Coordinates of C-alpha atoms in Angstrom, one line a residue:
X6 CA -6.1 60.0 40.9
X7 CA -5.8 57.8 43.8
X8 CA -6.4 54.0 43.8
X9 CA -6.0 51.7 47.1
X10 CA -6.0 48.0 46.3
X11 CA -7.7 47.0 49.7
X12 CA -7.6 43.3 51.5
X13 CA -4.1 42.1 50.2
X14 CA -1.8 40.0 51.7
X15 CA 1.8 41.5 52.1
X16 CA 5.0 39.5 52.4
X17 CA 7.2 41.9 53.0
X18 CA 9.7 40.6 55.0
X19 CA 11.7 37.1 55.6
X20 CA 10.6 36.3 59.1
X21 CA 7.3 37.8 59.4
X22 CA 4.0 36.2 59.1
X23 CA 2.5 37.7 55.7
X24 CA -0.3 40.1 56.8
X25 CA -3.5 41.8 55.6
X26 CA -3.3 45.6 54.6
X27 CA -4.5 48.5 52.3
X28 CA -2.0 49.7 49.5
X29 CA -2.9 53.7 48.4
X30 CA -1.6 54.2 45.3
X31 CA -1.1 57.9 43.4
X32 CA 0.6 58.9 40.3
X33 CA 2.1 55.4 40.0
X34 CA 3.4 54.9 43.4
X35 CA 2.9 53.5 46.8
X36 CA 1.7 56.6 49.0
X37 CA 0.5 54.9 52.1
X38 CA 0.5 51.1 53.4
X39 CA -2.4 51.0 56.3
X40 CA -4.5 48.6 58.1
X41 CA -7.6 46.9 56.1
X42 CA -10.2 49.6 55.7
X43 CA -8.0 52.5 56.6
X44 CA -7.1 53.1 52.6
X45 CA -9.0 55.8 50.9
X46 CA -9.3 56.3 47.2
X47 CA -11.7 57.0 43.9
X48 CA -10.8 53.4 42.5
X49 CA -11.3 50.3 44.8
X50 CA -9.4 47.1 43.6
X51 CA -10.8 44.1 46.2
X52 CA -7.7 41.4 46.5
X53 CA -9.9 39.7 48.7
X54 CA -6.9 38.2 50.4
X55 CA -5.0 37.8 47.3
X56 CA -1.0 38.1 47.6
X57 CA 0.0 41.4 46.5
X58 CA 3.7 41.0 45.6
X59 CA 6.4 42.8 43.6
X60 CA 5.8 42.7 40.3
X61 CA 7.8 39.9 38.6
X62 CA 10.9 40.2 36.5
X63 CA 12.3 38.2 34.1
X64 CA 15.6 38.7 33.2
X65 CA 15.5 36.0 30.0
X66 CA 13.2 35.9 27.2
X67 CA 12.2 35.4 23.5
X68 CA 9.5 37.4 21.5
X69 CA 11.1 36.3 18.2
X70 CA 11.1 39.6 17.5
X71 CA 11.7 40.8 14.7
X72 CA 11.6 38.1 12.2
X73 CA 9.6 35.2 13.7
X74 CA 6.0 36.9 14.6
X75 CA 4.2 33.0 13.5
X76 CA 6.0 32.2 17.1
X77 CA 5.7 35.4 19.2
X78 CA 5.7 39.0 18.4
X79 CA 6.2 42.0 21.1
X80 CA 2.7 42.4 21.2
X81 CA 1.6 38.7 22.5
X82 CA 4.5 38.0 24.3
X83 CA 3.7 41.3 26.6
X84 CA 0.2 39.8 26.9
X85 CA 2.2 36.5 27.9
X86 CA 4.0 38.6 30.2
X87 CA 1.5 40.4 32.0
X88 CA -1.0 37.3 32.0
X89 CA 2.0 35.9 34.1
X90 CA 2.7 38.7 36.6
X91 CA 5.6 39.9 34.7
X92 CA 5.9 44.0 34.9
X93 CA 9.6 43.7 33.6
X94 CA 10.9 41.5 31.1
X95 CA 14.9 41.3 29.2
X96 CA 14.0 40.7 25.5
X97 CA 17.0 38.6 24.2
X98 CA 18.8 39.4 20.8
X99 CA 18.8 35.9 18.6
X100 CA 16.7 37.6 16.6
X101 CA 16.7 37.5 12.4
X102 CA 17.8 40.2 12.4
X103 CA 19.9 40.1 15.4
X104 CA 19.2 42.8 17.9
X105 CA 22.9 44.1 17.0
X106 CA 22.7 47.8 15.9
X107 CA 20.7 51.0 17.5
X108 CA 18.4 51.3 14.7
X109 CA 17.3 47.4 15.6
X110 CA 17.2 48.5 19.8
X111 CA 14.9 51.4 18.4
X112 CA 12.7 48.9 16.5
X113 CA 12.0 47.1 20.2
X114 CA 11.5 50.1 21.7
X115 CA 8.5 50.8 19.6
X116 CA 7.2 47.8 19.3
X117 CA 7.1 47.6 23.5
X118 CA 5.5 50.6 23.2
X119 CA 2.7 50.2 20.5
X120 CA 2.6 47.0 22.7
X121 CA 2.2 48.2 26.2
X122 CA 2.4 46.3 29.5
X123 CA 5.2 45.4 31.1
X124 CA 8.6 47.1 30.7
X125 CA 10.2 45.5 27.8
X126 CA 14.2 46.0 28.2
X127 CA 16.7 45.1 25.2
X128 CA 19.7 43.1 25.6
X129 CA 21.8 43.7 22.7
X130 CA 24.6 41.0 20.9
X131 CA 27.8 41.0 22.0
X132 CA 29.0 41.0 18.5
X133 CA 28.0 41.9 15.2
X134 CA 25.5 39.0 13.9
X135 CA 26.4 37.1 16.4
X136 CA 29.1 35.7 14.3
X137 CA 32.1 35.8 17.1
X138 CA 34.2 38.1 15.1
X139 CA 33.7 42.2 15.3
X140 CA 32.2 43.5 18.6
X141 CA 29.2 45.7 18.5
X142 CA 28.6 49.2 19.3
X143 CA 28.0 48.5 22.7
X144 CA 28.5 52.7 23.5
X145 CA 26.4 53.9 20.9
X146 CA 23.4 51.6 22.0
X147 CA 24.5 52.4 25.8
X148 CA 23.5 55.8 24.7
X149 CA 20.2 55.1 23.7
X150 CA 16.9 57.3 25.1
X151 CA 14.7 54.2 25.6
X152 CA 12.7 52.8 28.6
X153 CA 15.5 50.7 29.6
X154 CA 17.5 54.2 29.9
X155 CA 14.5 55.9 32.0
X156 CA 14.5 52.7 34.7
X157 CA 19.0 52.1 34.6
X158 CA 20.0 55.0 33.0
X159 CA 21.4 52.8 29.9
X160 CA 19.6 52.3 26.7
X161 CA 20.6 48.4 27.2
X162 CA 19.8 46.4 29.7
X163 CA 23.1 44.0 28.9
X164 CA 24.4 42.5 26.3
X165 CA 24.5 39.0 25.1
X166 CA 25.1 36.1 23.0
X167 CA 22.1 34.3 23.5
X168 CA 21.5 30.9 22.0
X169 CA 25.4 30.6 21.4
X170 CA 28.9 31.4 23.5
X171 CA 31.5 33.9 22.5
X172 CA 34.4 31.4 21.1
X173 CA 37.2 33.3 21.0
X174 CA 38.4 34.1 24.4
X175 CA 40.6 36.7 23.8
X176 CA 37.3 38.8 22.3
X177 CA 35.5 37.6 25.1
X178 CA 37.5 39.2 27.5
X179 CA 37.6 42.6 25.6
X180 CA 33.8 42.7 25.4
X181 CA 33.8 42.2 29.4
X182 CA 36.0 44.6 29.6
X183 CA 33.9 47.1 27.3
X184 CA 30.9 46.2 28.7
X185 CA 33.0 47.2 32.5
X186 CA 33.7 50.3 31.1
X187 CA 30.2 51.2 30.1
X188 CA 28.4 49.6 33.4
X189 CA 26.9 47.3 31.2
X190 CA 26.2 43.3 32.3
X191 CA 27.2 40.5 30.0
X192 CA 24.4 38.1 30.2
X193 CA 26.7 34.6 29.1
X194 CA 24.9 31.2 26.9
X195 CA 27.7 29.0 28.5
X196 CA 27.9 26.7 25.8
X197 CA 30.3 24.5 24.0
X198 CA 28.9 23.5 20.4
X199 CA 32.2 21.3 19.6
X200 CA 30.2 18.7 22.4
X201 CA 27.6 16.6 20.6
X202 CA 24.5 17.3 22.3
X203 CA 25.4 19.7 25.3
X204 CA 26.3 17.2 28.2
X205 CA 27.3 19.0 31.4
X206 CA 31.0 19.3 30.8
X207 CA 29.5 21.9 27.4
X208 CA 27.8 24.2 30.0
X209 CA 30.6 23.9 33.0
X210 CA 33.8 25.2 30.6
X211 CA 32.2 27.6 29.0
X212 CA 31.3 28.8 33.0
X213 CA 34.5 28.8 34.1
X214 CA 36.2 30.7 31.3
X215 CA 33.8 33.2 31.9
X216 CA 34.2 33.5 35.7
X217 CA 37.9 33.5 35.1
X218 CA 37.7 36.4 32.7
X219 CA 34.9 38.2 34.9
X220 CA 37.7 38.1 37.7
X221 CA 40.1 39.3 35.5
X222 CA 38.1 42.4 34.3
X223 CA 35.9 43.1 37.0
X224 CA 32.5 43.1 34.6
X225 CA 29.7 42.6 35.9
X226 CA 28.7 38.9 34.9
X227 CA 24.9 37.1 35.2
X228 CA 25.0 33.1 34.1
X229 CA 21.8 32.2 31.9
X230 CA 20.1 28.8 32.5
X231 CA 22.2 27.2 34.9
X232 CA 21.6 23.5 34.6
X233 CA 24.4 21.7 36.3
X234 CA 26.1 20.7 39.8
X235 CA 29.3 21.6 37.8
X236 CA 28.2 25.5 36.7
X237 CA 27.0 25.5 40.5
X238 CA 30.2 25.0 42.1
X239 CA 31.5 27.0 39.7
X240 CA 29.7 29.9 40.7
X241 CA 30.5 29.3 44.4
X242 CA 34.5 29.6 43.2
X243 CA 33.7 32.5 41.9
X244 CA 31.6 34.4 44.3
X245 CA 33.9 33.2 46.6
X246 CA 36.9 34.8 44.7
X247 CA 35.3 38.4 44.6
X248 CA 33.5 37.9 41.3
X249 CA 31.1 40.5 40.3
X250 CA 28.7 37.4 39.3
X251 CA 25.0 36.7 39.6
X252 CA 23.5 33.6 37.4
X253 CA 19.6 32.3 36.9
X254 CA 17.8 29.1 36.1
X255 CA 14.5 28.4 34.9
X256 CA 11.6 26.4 36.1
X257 CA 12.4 23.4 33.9
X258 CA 15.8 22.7 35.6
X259 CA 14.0 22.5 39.3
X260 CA 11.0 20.4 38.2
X261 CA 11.8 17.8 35.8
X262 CA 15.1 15.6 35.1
X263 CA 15.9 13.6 31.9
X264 CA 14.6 10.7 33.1
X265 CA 10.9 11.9 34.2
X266 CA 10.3 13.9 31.2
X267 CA 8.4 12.9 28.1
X268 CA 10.3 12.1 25.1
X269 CA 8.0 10.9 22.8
X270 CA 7.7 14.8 21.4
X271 CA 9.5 18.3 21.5
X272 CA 7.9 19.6 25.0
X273 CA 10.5 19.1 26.9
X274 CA 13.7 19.7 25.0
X275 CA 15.3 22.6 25.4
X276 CA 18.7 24.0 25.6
X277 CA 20.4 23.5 27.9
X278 CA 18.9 20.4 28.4
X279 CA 16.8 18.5 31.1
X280 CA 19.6 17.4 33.7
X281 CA 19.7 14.3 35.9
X282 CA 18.0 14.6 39.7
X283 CA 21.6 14.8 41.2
X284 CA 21.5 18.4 39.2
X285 CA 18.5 19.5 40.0
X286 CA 18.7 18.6 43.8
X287 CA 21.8 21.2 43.7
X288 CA 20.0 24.2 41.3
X289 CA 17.2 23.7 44.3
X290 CA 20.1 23.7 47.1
X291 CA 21.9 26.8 45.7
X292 CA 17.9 28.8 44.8
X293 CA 17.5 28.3 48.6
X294 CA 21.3 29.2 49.5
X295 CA 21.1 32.3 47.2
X296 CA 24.0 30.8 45.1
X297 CA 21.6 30.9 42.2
X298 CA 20.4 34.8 42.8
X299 CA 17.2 34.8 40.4
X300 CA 14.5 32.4 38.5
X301 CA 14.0 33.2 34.6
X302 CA 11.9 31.7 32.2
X303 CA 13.9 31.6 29.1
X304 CA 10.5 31.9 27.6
X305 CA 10.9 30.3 24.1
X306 CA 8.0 30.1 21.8
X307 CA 7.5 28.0 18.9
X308 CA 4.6 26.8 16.6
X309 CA 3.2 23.6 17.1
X310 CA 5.0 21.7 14.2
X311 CA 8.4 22.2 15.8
X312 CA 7.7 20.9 19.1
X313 CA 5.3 17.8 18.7
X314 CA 7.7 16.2 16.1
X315 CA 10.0 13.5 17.1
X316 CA 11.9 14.9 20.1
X317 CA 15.1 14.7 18.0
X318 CA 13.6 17.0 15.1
X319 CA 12.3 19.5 17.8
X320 CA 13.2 22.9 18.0
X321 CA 14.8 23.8 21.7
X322 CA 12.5 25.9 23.9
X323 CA 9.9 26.3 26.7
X324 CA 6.9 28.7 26.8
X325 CA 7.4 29.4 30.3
X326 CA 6.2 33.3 31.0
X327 CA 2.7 32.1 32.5
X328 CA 3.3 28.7 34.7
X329 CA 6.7 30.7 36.2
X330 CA 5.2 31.6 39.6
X331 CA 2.7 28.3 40.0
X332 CA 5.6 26.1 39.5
X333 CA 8.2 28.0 41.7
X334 CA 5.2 27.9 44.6
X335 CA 4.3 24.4 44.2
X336 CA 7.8 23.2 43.4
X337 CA 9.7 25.5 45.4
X338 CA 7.8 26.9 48.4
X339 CA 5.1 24.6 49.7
X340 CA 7.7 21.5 49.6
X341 CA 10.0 23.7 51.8
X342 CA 13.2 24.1 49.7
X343 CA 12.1 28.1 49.7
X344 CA 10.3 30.4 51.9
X345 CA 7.7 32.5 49.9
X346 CA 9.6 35.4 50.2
X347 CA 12.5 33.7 49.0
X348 CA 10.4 32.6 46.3
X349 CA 9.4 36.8 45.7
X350 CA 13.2 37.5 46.0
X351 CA 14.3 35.3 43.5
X352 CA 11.5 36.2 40.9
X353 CA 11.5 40.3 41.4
X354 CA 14.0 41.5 44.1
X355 CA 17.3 39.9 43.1
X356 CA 16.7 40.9 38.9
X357 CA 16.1 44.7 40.2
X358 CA 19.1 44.5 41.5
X359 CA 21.1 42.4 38.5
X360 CA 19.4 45.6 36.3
X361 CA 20.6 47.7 39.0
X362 CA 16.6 49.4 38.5
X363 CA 14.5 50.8 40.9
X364 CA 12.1 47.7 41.1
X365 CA 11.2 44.6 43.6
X366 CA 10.0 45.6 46.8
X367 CA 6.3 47.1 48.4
X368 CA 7.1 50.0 50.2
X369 CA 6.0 53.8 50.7
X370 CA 7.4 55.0 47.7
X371 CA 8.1 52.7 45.6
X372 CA 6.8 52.2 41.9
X373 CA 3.5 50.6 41.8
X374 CA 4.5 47.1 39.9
X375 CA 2.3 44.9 41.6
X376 CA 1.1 41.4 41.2
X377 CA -1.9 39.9 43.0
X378 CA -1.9 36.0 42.7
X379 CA -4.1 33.8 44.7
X380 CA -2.1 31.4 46.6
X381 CA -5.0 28.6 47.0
X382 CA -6.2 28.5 43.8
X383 CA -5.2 25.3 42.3
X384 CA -5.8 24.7 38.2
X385 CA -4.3 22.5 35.7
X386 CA -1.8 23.7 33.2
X387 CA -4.0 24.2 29.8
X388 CA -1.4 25.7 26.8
X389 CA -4.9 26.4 24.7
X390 CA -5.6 28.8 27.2
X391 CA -1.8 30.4 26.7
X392 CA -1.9 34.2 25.7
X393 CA 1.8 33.3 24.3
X394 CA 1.6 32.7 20.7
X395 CA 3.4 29.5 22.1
X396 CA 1.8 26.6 23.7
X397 CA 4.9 24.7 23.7
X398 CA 4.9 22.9 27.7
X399 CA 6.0 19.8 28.5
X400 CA 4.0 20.9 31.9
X401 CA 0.2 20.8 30.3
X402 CA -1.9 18.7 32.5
X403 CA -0.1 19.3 35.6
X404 CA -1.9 20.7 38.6
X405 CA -0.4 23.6 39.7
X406 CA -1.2 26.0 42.9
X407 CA -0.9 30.0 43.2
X408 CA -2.3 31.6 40.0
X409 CA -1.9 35.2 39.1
X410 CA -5.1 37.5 39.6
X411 CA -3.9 40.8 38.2
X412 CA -1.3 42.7 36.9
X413 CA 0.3 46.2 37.3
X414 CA 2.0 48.6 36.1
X415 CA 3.2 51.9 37.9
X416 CA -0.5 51.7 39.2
X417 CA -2.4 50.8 35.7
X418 CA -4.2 47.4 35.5
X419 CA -2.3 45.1 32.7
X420 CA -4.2 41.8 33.2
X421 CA -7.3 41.4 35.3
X422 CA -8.7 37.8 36.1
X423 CA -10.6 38.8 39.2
X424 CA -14.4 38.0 40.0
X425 CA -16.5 40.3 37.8
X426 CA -18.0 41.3 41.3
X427 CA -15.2 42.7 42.9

């Protein structure tokens, strides 16, 4: 069956103008890429001059599952995700239980697939319980025959201690080097807890153990949440050094400081926390330089009475899977700090590669995860209207431009908002 999503707008590459063209699609992949009204088919989708982009990946988020379904389960944080123009996401293990054991990978694997929508990739625990003490069996769970094994040819996508650092330095370093010998990222929580209330220096130690060790081992290590001007330079050493490093940040760090978010509530605590506008001038300056290679959510659900308490009560945490994209285009990209395809790299190109899948780019060939967002549409930020168990934003009531139209994956429709009559 062949379907050809006709009248989309490409952005394909950095210098180019984005233009108009048919996309044929057939047995989950792009066959051709042809002029508007060239593209033959049995199922018409009409963009009607929406952007067709790469589907988006997330390389950081929580669907509380198992243990916390009154937050977010698989099922309607894959609605989240596809409602979002996510095709991909990285499923962290903080779990209860924690996501520590093959049996508990399995568990996620059928969930994601009673679920269905967007890829749903474990990351495992670096060690058992997360408690710091006995690693895990990061080969047995390497070996796993899940999706994540089908798209990287490992049954993980990384491992992690999410929420928390790895303490011990000397176990650190042999779970980088494990994790080197199985080809497996450590996704690092660079954290301090002996620091009362996380203030940069918490973030920016943590960082530079773990770039030191990454260049002593040669493991492949991705940075989660950079908040700092500290962790930034930080990375810049590194990179500089030869250090098989990549790092993120999330929405929240290029959009609101301490001082302009509200603090009468929860919304807008999270962990790490809101910085100061000297950091987030530099997560924007290294997003633009590529210093910073990729935008997660750290999507973090919660029910309402843990984040509309008094802000010190609060659980940490963002809902961020559906207002990624708007606020990366209207924060990033039409105040010039990003090009839109900068803006596509960082959100789908750049996390293909830190999975090392075959994902992120529109081309003859490649897999049919696709996201059509209209760049002109302007709406306001409604968490009511959230498909996320979660309506936990400290962005609700902000106008927002470029909202997500439809969703797919390998050529089937995950989310639809289009007209009825197209």
């Amino acid at each position: 069956m062949r379907s050809c999503i006709k009248n989309g707008l490409l952005c394909v590459t950095e210098n180019e103008t984005p233009m108009l063209a048919d996309i044929v699609i057939e047995d989950g992949r792009i066959s051709e890429i042809v002029e508007p009204g060239m593209g033959n088919s049995d199922i018409v989708i009409d963009a009607g001059g929406c952007l067709v982009a790469p589907g988006l990946i997330d390389l950081h988020v929580h669907f509380r599952d198992p243990g916390a379904p009154e937050k977010e389960d698989t099922a309607s944080g894959c609605r989240a995700a596809s409602r979002g123009g996510f095709t991909t996401v990285c499923v962290m293990p903080n779990t209860d239980p924690v996501v520590d054991t093959k049996e508990r990978v399995l568990y996620l694997e059928e969930a994601a697939m009673r679920a269905s929508g967007p890829n749903v990739l474990p990351v495992a625990a670096i060690t058992i319980g997360q408690k710091g003490r006995r690693l895990t069996d990061v080969k047995g769970m390497t070996g796993l025959a899940t999706r994540c094994a089908e798209l990287s040819g490992r049954g993980i996508a990384a491992v992690s201690e999410d929420g928390k650092s790895v303490l011990d330095s000397g176990l650190m370093k042999e779970a980088m080097e494990l994790a080197a010998s199985y080809g497996i990222p450590v996704f690092s929580h660079c954290e301090d807890p002996f620091f009362n209330g996380s203030p940069p220096e918490a973030e920016e130690i943590v960082a530079a153990r773990d770039i030191l060790l990454a260049l002593r081992t040669g493991c492949r290590l991705h940075l989660c949440h950079v908040s700092t001007a500290g962790t930034v330079d930080l990375i810049r050493y590194g990179k500089a050094r030869g250090a098989n490093l990549t790092a993120e940040t999330a929405p929240h760090y290029f959009t609101l400081t301490e001082d302009t978010a509200d603090r009468s509530n929860g919304m807008a605590k999270m962990n790490p926390p809101l910085r100061t506008a000297v950091d987030l001038e530099a997560i924007r300056k290294a997003l633009a330089d590529g210093t910073i290679d990729a935008i997660a959510t750290d999507h973090a659900p919660h029910e309402e009475e843990k984040k509309t308490c008094k802000y010190d009560d609060a659980a940490n945490g963002v809902s961020g899977l559906e207002t990624a994209f708007a606020l990366g285009y209207t924060e990033l990209v039409k105040p010039g700090h990003l090009s839109l395809y900068e803006l596509l790299e960082r959100m789908s190109k750049a996390p293909a590669s830190i999975l090392g899948i075959d994902r992120g780019s529109i081309e003859v060939g490649s897999v049919a995860d696709l996201t059509l967002i209209d760049l002109e549409e302007e709406w306001i930020v409604d968490p009511a209207a959230f498909a996320s168990r979660g309506k936990n934003t400290p962005f609700a009531g902000r106008s927002v431009l470029g909202r997500v139209k439809m969703t797919m994956v390998e050529g089937k429709v995950t989310y639809d908002d289009r007209p009825a009559d197209r």
